[in-house]
Amino acid sequence: MPYRSKKFSANPVPSEVQADLWDHRADLAESAVRNRHGHRLWAIPGTNLAATAWPAAAAHRWSLTWHYWWQAHYLDCQLDAVSRRPTKERLKTVRATRNSMILRNFGRVTSNHYYDDKAWLALALQRYKMLVPTHRSVALRPLIMNLTDAVDSATGVLPWKVGMTFYNVPTNGPAAMLFARLGRIDEAAQLTDWIFDNLLGNDGLIKDGIRLEMIGPVTEEWAYSYNQGVMIGACLEIAKRLAATQPEKAAEYQSRAANLVHSVAKHLADEKGVVRGGGGGDGGLFNGVLVRYLALAALEASDPATRKIARRLVLQSADSAWRHRLDLDGLPLFSADWAADARVPQSGSVLAASVGGAVNSSELPERDLSVQLSGWMLMEAAAKLMATPDGKGTSPAEK
């Protein structure tokens, strides 16, 4: 069935006003995360990392507890803001964040045992290199080499963790995007093709991964929202770079991306077109990652219907998340569930903790940095779409 979305009723707003409105909302989301979560690393002047909870416990304020891939997305969100409107303050902050991640890893960003974490940071640093070209990205090259060397010779893809025979989308999706952006199309296609050959479900969604156990391969059936996002992104990045030389092959990857967008609309969004679900911990970033690459599809998918669906998913989700936010001291606090009201986190509630390589949710997920980063990503995605010719005037309130 084709995707249908119910309409909000509201008075039309001029497109220029809408673009300015979403730009302002993205600014407020940026300020909210920086003011509540941003802090100096070990009180060192000129440094900047994000506390993983707000209100923060001592372990978070001193970065004794931190989550590598959350910080990678903190850096990526700052780069969204720089890309949208570069300022001296933003460039200063993004440099501080990049340098602080290296310092927090004692100069060795590759010492992390999880390849998905390293793939996310490499993606952010690759964008950093493009947006801050006067600064040498000394951490990017070692990460690229580390990921390249980790590709398993038997399966042709990356494991989730050093020494583990679990091969999943959260690792290979961002790695495929990275390789595509670096012009290493064959390697990007190899990772992407393996995922579609082995993890595409009957519902059109991408499952999580495969574990090689004594009894044989065991598929992890969960179709997480960010798995769809990274594969939309990987397909579009590959298609973009094949368009001029191999248009038929590029069309195949465009088709895969389009099918995923339609499946997301059918299975992962509610009847109003709002991306469904939520939660804290690592899961707090899942929907943010999805909408980042839905926004890419809204701009770069070859099929107009796919672009329209992707755009509406982003804008409907952004409209709902904004309406359900809390205003605290003039800055937004986003709900973990974009279709439900946000709740004020309390300092006495149970905090997120790492369990088996993943981070579970705080008692109130709104306390988690991951949740607020997703809200910020969503506002940046909406602002980006409203600033483009196809995005202007397509507020969810108007359609």
Short mmCIF file of C-alpha atoms in Angstrom, two decimals:
data_model
loop_
_atom_site.label_atom_id
_atom_site.label_comp_id
_atom_site.label_asym_id
_atom_site.label_seq_id
_atom_site.Cartn_x
_atom_site.Cartn_y
_atom_site.Cartn_z
CA MET A 1 0.00 0.00 0.00
CA PRO A 2 1.21 3.54 -0.70
CA TYR A 3 2.07 5.65 2.32
CA ARG A 4 -0.64 8.09 3.46
CA SER A 5 -0.34 10.70 6.19
CA LYS A 6 -3.10 12.51 8.02
CA LYS A 7 -3.02 16.28 7.76
CA PHE A 8 -2.66 18.86 10.45
CA SER A 9 -4.95 21.86 10.13
CA ALA A 10 -3.29 25.24 10.49
CA ASN A 11 -3.08 28.55 8.71
CA PRO A 12 -0.54 28.68 5.89
CA VAL A 13 2.74 30.37 6.76
CA PRO A 14 5.01 32.02 4.18
CA SER A 15 7.94 29.79 3.24
CA GLU A 16 10.59 32.35 4.24
CA VAL A 17 9.06 32.58 7.71
CA GLN A 18 8.97 28.78 7.96
CA ALA A 19 12.63 28.51 7.00
CA ASP A 20 13.59 31.11 9.60
CA LEU A 21 11.40 29.40 12.20
CA TRP A 22 13.08 26.02 11.83
CA ASP A 23 16.51 27.62 11.71
CA HIS A 24 15.71 29.26 15.05
CA ARG A 25 14.46 26.00 16.52
CA ALA A 26 17.69 24.28 15.49
CA ASP A 27 19.61 27.09 17.19
CA LEU A 28 17.62 26.56 20.39
CA ALA A 29 18.19 22.79 20.30
CA GLU A 30 21.92 23.41 19.89
CA SER A 31 21.96 25.84 22.82
CA ALA A 32 19.98 23.43 25.00
CA VAL A 33 22.46 20.58 24.55
CA ARG A 34 25.51 22.80 24.88
CA ASN A 35 24.23 24.61 27.98
CA ARG A 36 22.98 21.52 29.82
CA HIS A 37 25.43 18.85 28.72
CA GLY A 38 28.51 20.65 27.45
CA HIS A 39 31.42 20.94 29.89
CA ARG A 40 35.19 21.13 30.06
CA LEU A 41 37.08 17.85 29.99
CA TRP A 42 38.74 17.43 33.40
CA ALA A 43 38.31 21.20 33.92
CA ILE A 44 40.94 21.89 31.23
CA PRO A 45 40.39 25.31 29.56
CA GLY A 46 39.51 25.19 25.87
CA THR A 47 38.05 21.67 25.99
CA ASN A 48 34.49 20.54 25.40
CA LEU A 49 32.66 17.24 25.77
CA ALA A 50 29.05 16.43 26.62
CA ALA A 51 27.96 14.96 29.93
CA THR A 52 25.90 11.87 29.18
CA ALA A 53 23.15 12.88 31.60
CA TRP A 54 21.40 16.04 32.76
CA PRO A 55 21.26 16.73 35.62
CA ALA A 56 24.75 15.21 35.67
CA ALA A 57 26.27 13.10 38.41
CA ALA A 58 29.93 13.67 39.33
CA ALA A 59 31.09 10.78 37.13
CA HIS A 60 29.46 12.46 34.13
CA ARG A 61 30.71 15.96 34.93
CA TRP A 62 34.28 14.63 35.04
CA SER A 63 33.84 12.37 31.99
CA LEU A 64 34.66 9.28 34.04
CA THR A 65 31.46 7.89 32.54
CA TRP A 66 31.13 8.73 28.87
CA HIS A 67 29.98 6.95 25.74
CA TYR A 68 32.26 7.15 22.70
CA TRP A 69 29.61 6.98 19.97
CA TRP A 70 27.35 9.48 21.75
CA GLN A 71 30.23 11.95 21.65
CA ALA A 72 30.74 11.20 17.95
CA HIS A 73 27.14 12.28 17.35
CA TYR A 74 27.63 15.31 19.59
CA LEU A 75 30.44 16.30 17.23
CA ASP A 76 28.29 15.51 14.18
CA CYS A 77 25.41 17.65 15.49
CA GLN A 78 27.82 20.56 15.94
CA LEU A 79 28.92 20.05 12.34
CA ASP A 80 25.26 20.21 11.27
CA ALA A 81 25.08 23.64 12.89
CA VAL A 82 28.37 24.73 11.30
CA SER A 83 27.12 23.58 7.90
CA ARG A 84 23.84 25.43 8.38
CA ARG A 85 25.46 28.69 9.48
CA PRO A 86 29.19 28.80 10.31
CA THR A 87 30.22 31.23 13.04
CA LYS A 88 33.50 31.79 14.86
CA GLU A 89 31.94 30.48 18.08
CA ARG A 90 30.70 27.28 16.43
CA LEU A 91 34.03 26.62 14.76
CA LYS A 92 35.82 27.19 18.05
CA THR A 93 33.50 24.79 19.86
CA VAL A 94 33.66 22.05 17.23
CA ARG A 95 37.47 22.19 17.28
CA ALA A 96 37.40 21.91 21.06
CA THR A 97 35.09 18.90 20.89
CA ARG A 98 37.18 17.12 18.29
CA ASN A 99 40.38 17.73 20.28
CA SER A 100 38.71 16.70 23.55
CA MET A 101 37.61 13.34 22.13
CA ILE A 102 41.22 12.62 21.19
CA LEU A 103 42.43 13.76 24.60
CA ARG A 104 39.80 11.67 26.42
CA ASN A 105 41.14 8.66 24.50
CA PHE A 106 44.68 9.63 25.56
CA GLY A 107 45.58 10.28 21.95
CA ARG A 108 44.47 6.88 20.62
CA VAL A 109 40.93 6.95 19.24
CA THR A 110 41.44 3.44 17.85
CA SER A 111 41.89 1.91 21.31
CA ASN A 112 38.10 1.37 21.53
CA HIS A 113 37.18 -2.30 20.96
CA TYR A 114 33.87 -1.60 19.20
CA TYR A 115 34.04 -0.97 15.47
CA ASP A 116 30.64 0.70 15.28
CA ASP A 117 31.86 3.40 17.68
CA LYS A 118 34.94 3.97 15.56
CA ALA A 119 32.94 4.05 12.32
CA TRP A 120 30.66 6.77 13.72
CA LEU A 121 33.61 8.89 14.84
CA ALA A 122 35.33 8.42 11.49
CA LEU A 123 32.19 9.66 9.71
CA ALA A 124 32.08 12.74 11.93
CA LEU A 125 35.79 13.43 11.47
CA GLN A 126 35.46 13.07 7.70
CA ARG A 127 32.79 15.79 7.77
CA TYR A 128 34.98 17.82 10.13
CA LYS A 129 37.83 17.65 7.62
CA MET A 130 35.52 18.97 4.88
CA LEU A 131 34.08 21.80 6.97
CA VAL A 132 37.27 22.78 8.80
CA PRO A 133 39.81 22.28 5.99
CA THR A 134 42.61 24.33 7.56
CA HIS A 135 42.97 21.87 10.45
CA ARG A 136 44.77 18.55 10.07
CA SER A 137 42.52 15.66 11.08
CA VAL A 138 45.25 13.49 12.57
CA ALA A 139 42.72 11.09 14.12
CA LEU A 140 40.88 10.26 10.90
CA ARG A 141 43.63 8.36 9.08
CA PRO A 142 44.27 5.87 11.92
CA LEU A 143 40.54 5.20 12.21
CA ILE A 144 40.23 4.53 8.48
CA MET A 145 43.19 2.15 8.60
CA ASN A 146 41.81 0.42 11.70
CA LEU A 147 38.42 -0.15 10.05
CA THR A 148 40.01 -1.31 6.80
CA ASP A 149 42.20 -3.85 8.57
CA ALA A 150 39.26 -5.18 10.58
CA VAL A 151 37.24 -6.45 7.61
CA ASP A 152 36.85 -10.19 8.16
CA SER A 153 38.36 -12.26 5.35
CA ALA A 154 35.72 -15.00 5.65
CA THR A 155 32.58 -12.85 5.63
CA GLY A 156 33.91 -9.73 3.87
CA VAL A 157 32.39 -7.43 6.50
CA LEU A 158 33.31 -5.86 9.83
CA PRO A 159 32.61 -7.47 13.20
CA TRP A 160 30.87 -5.48 15.90
CA LYS A 161 33.76 -5.87 18.34
CA VAL A 162 37.36 -7.01 18.34
CA GLY A 163 37.45 -10.81 18.66
CA MET A 164 33.69 -11.24 18.23
CA THR A 165 31.89 -13.12 15.45
CA PHE A 166 28.87 -10.82 15.36
CA TYR A 167 28.46 -8.88 12.14
CA ASN A 168 25.86 -6.13 12.32
CA VAL A 169 24.39 -3.15 10.52
CA PRO A 170 25.38 -0.50 13.14
CA THR A 171 29.02 -1.25 12.27
CA ASN A 172 28.89 -1.94 8.55
CA GLY A 173 26.34 0.74 7.63
CA PRO A 174 28.41 3.73 8.78
CA ALA A 175 31.59 2.05 7.52
CA ALA A 176 29.99 1.70 4.06
CA MET A 177 29.07 5.39 4.09
CA LEU A 178 32.62 6.29 5.09
CA PHE A 179 34.19 4.18 2.34
CA ALA A 180 31.78 5.63 -0.24
CA ARG A 181 32.63 9.19 0.78
CA LEU A 182 36.31 8.33 0.46
CA GLY A 183 35.72 7.08 -3.09
CA ARG A 184 36.28 3.43 -2.15
CA ILE A 185 33.10 2.32 -3.87
CA ASP A 186 33.90 -1.38 -4.24
CA GLU A 187 34.46 -1.73 -0.49
CA ALA A 188 31.35 0.30 0.30
CA ALA A 189 29.28 -1.84 -2.06
CA GLN A 190 30.70 -5.06 -0.58
CA LEU A 191 29.51 -4.15 2.93
CA THR A 192 26.16 -2.87 1.69
CA ASP A 193 25.45 -5.83 -0.57
CA TRP A 194 26.21 -8.30 2.25
CA ILE A 195 23.63 -6.56 4.44
CA PHE A 196 20.91 -6.64 1.78
CA ASP A 197 21.74 -10.23 0.86
CA ASN A 198 21.60 -11.47 4.45
CA LEU A 199 19.53 -9.10 6.59
CA LEU A 200 16.63 -7.79 4.48
CA GLY A 201 13.37 -8.92 6.05
CA ASN A 202 10.06 -9.76 4.38
CA ASP A 203 8.66 -6.46 5.66
CA GLY A 204 11.30 -4.55 3.72
CA LEU A 205 13.23 -3.54 6.84
CA ILE A 206 16.85 -4.35 7.66
CA LYS A 207 17.48 -6.69 10.58
CA ASP A 208 20.28 -6.07 13.08
CA GLY A 209 22.98 -8.65 12.35
CA ILE A 210 24.22 -12.24 12.30
CA ARG A 211 26.09 -14.11 15.03
CA LEU A 212 28.27 -17.03 14.00
CA GLU A 213 27.77 -19.61 16.75
CA MET A 214 28.60 -23.29 17.18
CA ILE A 215 25.14 -24.25 15.91
CA GLY A 216 25.57 -22.02 12.86
CA PRO A 217 24.55 -18.47 11.89
CA VAL A 218 21.94 -16.89 14.18
CA THR A 219 20.13 -13.80 12.91
CA GLU A 220 19.28 -10.97 15.29
CA GLU A 221 15.77 -10.16 14.08
CA TRP A 222 15.34 -6.66 15.56
CA ALA A 223 14.81 -4.06 12.84
CA TYR A 224 16.01 -0.97 14.69
CA SER A 225 15.20 2.42 13.22
CA TYR A 226 18.83 3.48 12.90
CA ASN A 227 19.63 0.37 10.87
CA GLN A 228 17.23 1.66 8.22
CA GLY A 229 18.78 5.11 8.42
CA VAL A 230 22.36 4.03 7.89
CA MET A 231 21.42 1.80 4.95
CA ILE A 232 19.44 4.60 3.31
CA GLY A 233 22.54 6.74 3.74
CA ALA A 234 24.94 4.07 2.44
CA CYS A 235 22.83 3.39 -0.66
CA LEU A 236 22.52 7.08 -1.51
CA GLU A 237 26.24 7.74 -0.99
CA ILE A 238 27.13 4.84 -3.31
CA ALA A 239 24.52 5.84 -5.91
CA LYS A 240 25.78 9.42 -5.98
CA ARG A 241 29.29 8.28 -6.84
CA LEU A 242 28.18 5.72 -9.44
CA ALA A 243 25.72 8.01 -11.23
CA ALA A 244 28.15 9.33 -13.83
CA THR A 245 30.01 6.11 -14.66
CA GLN A 246 27.56 3.29 -13.86
CA PRO A 247 24.03 4.74 -14.01
CA GLU A 248 22.31 1.33 -14.02
CA LYS A 249 24.19 0.27 -10.90
CA ALA A 250 23.45 3.62 -9.30
CA ALA A 251 19.75 3.07 -10.01
CA GLU A 252 19.88 -0.23 -8.09
CA TYR A 253 21.12 1.50 -4.96
CA GLN A 254 18.61 4.31 -5.43
CA SER A 255 15.88 1.67 -5.59
CA ARG A 256 17.10 0.05 -2.38
CA ALA A 257 17.05 3.40 -0.60
CA ALA A 258 13.56 4.15 -1.92
CA ASN A 259 12.22 0.79 -0.76
CA LEU A 260 13.61 1.41 2.73
CA VAL A 261 12.00 4.85 2.92
CA HIS A 262 8.63 3.34 1.99
CA SER A 263 9.07 0.52 4.53
CA VAL A 264 9.98 3.01 7.26
CA ALA A 265 6.83 5.00 6.49
CA LYS A 266 4.71 1.86 6.63
CA HIS A 267 6.19 0.13 9.68
CA LEU A 268 8.11 2.67 11.80
CA ALA A 269 5.89 5.75 11.69
CA ASP A 270 2.45 6.40 13.14
CA GLU A 271 -0.64 7.36 11.15
CA LYS A 272 0.38 11.04 11.20
CA GLY A 273 3.82 10.30 9.76
CA VAL A 274 5.72 10.70 13.04
CA VAL A 275 8.61 8.28 13.50
CA ARG A 276 7.33 5.94 16.19
CA GLY A 277 8.78 4.86 19.50
CA GLY A 278 11.59 6.21 21.57
CA GLY A 279 13.59 5.35 24.61
CA GLY A 280 16.81 6.31 26.28
CA GLY A 281 20.31 4.95 26.47
CA ASP A 282 21.75 3.94 23.09
CA GLY A 283 18.20 3.72 21.77
CA GLY A 284 17.80 7.44 22.32
CA LEU A 285 19.97 8.03 19.24
CA PHE A 286 18.23 5.55 16.96
CA ASN A 287 15.47 7.80 15.62
CA GLY A 288 17.83 10.75 15.31
CA VAL A 289 20.13 8.71 13.08
CA LEU A 290 17.13 7.63 11.00
CA VAL A 291 15.88 11.17 10.37
CA ARG A 292 19.39 12.39 9.50
CA TYR A 293 19.40 10.04 6.50
CA LEU A 294 15.72 10.47 5.73
CA ALA A 295 16.61 14.12 5.21
CA LEU A 296 19.34 12.99 2.81
CA ALA A 297 16.75 10.93 0.94
CA ALA A 298 14.42 13.93 0.82
CA LEU A 299 17.16 15.80 -1.04
CA GLU A 300 18.96 13.11 -3.06
CA ALA A 301 16.56 10.25 -3.82
CA SER A 302 15.97 10.00 -7.56
CA ASP A 303 12.27 9.19 -7.18
CA PRO A 304 10.04 12.24 -6.47
CA ALA A 305 7.55 10.16 -4.46
CA THR A 306 10.34 8.89 -2.23
CA ARG A 307 11.65 12.42 -1.70
CA LYS A 308 8.17 13.56 -0.72
CA ILE A 309 7.62 10.72 1.75
CA ALA A 310 11.04 11.20 3.33
CA ARG A 311 10.47 14.94 3.65
CA ARG A 312 7.08 14.47 5.29
CA LEU A 313 8.45 11.92 7.77
CA VAL A 314 11.12 14.39 8.86
CA LEU A 315 8.86 17.43 9.03
CA GLN A 316 5.92 15.66 10.68
CA SER A 317 8.29 14.20 13.28
CA ALA A 318 9.92 17.58 13.86
CA ASP A 319 6.57 19.32 14.21
CA SER A 320 5.37 16.73 16.73
CA ALA A 321 8.61 16.71 18.72
CA TRP A 322 8.53 20.49 18.97
CA ARG A 323 4.90 20.55 20.11
CA HIS A 324 5.61 17.93 22.80
CA ARG A 325 8.81 19.54 24.11
CA LEU A 326 9.21 21.22 27.48
CA ASP A 327 10.55 24.76 27.69
CA LEU A 328 13.05 25.04 30.54
CA ASP A 329 14.67 28.45 30.94
CA GLY A 330 13.69 29.25 27.37
CA LEU A 331 15.35 26.17 25.86
CA PRO A 332 13.70 22.95 24.64
CA LEU A 333 13.85 19.58 26.38
CA PHE A 334 12.77 16.91 23.92
CA SER A 335 10.76 13.82 24.68
CA ALA A 336 12.20 10.38 24.02
CA ASP A 337 8.92 9.71 22.19
CA TRP A 338 8.26 12.47 19.67
CA ALA A 339 4.50 11.84 19.86
CA ALA A 340 4.32 12.17 23.67
CA ASP A 341 4.98 14.95 26.14
CA ALA A 342 8.49 15.33 27.54
CA ARG A 343 9.04 14.85 31.27
CA VAL A 344 11.40 16.81 33.50
CA PRO A 345 14.34 14.61 34.56
CA GLN A 346 15.21 14.52 38.25
CA SER A 347 18.71 14.30 39.70
CA GLY A 348 17.73 11.44 42.02
CA SER A 349 16.50 9.10 39.29
CA VAL A 350 18.43 6.04 38.07
CA LEU A 351 20.99 6.84 35.37
CA ALA A 352 21.83 4.98 32.18
CA ALA A 353 24.51 2.30 32.54
CA SER A 354 26.54 0.11 30.18
CA VAL A 355 25.48 -3.53 29.99
CA GLY A 356 27.10 -6.00 27.60
CA GLY A 357 28.50 -3.36 25.27
CA ALA A 358 25.28 -1.33 25.09
CA VAL A 359 23.92 1.50 27.22
CA ASN A 360 20.47 1.09 28.74
CA SER A 361 18.09 3.94 29.47
CA SER A 362 17.96 6.24 32.46
CA GLU A 363 14.82 5.94 34.57
CA LEU A 364 13.56 9.05 32.78
CA PRO A 365 15.02 8.82 29.24
CA GLU A 366 14.80 12.59 28.76
CA ARG A 367 17.79 12.78 31.08
CA ASP A 368 20.03 11.05 28.52
CA LEU A 369 22.28 12.98 26.16
CA SER A 370 21.31 10.53 23.42
CA VAL A 371 17.67 11.59 23.54
CA GLN A 372 18.48 15.30 23.39
CA LEU A 373 20.98 14.77 20.56
CA SER A 374 18.22 13.06 18.56
CA GLY A 375 15.98 16.05 19.14
CA TRP A 376 18.76 18.34 17.97
CA MET A 377 19.40 16.14 14.89
CA LEU A 378 15.72 16.29 14.08
CA MET A 379 15.62 20.10 14.28
CA GLU A 380 18.73 20.34 12.08
CA ALA A 381 17.18 17.96 9.55
CA ALA A 382 13.98 20.02 9.40
CA ALA A 383 15.93 23.28 9.10
CA LYS A 384 17.99 21.82 6.26
CA LEU A 385 14.90 20.76 4.33
CA MET A 386 13.12 24.07 4.88
CA ALA A 387 16.17 25.96 3.62
CA THR A 388 16.15 24.12 0.27
CA PRO A 389 13.93 24.91 -2.73
CA ASP A 390 12.03 21.61 -2.38
CA GLY A 391 11.68 22.08 1.37
CA LYS A 392 10.40 25.65 1.48
CA GLY A 393 6.71 25.96 2.08
CA THR A 394 6.22 22.28 2.88
CA SER A 395 5.60 22.65 6.58
CA PRO A 396 3.60 19.69 7.94
CA ALA A 397 0.96 22.20 8.98
CA GLU A 398 0.37 23.15 5.36
CA LYS A 399 -0.10 19.77 3.67
#
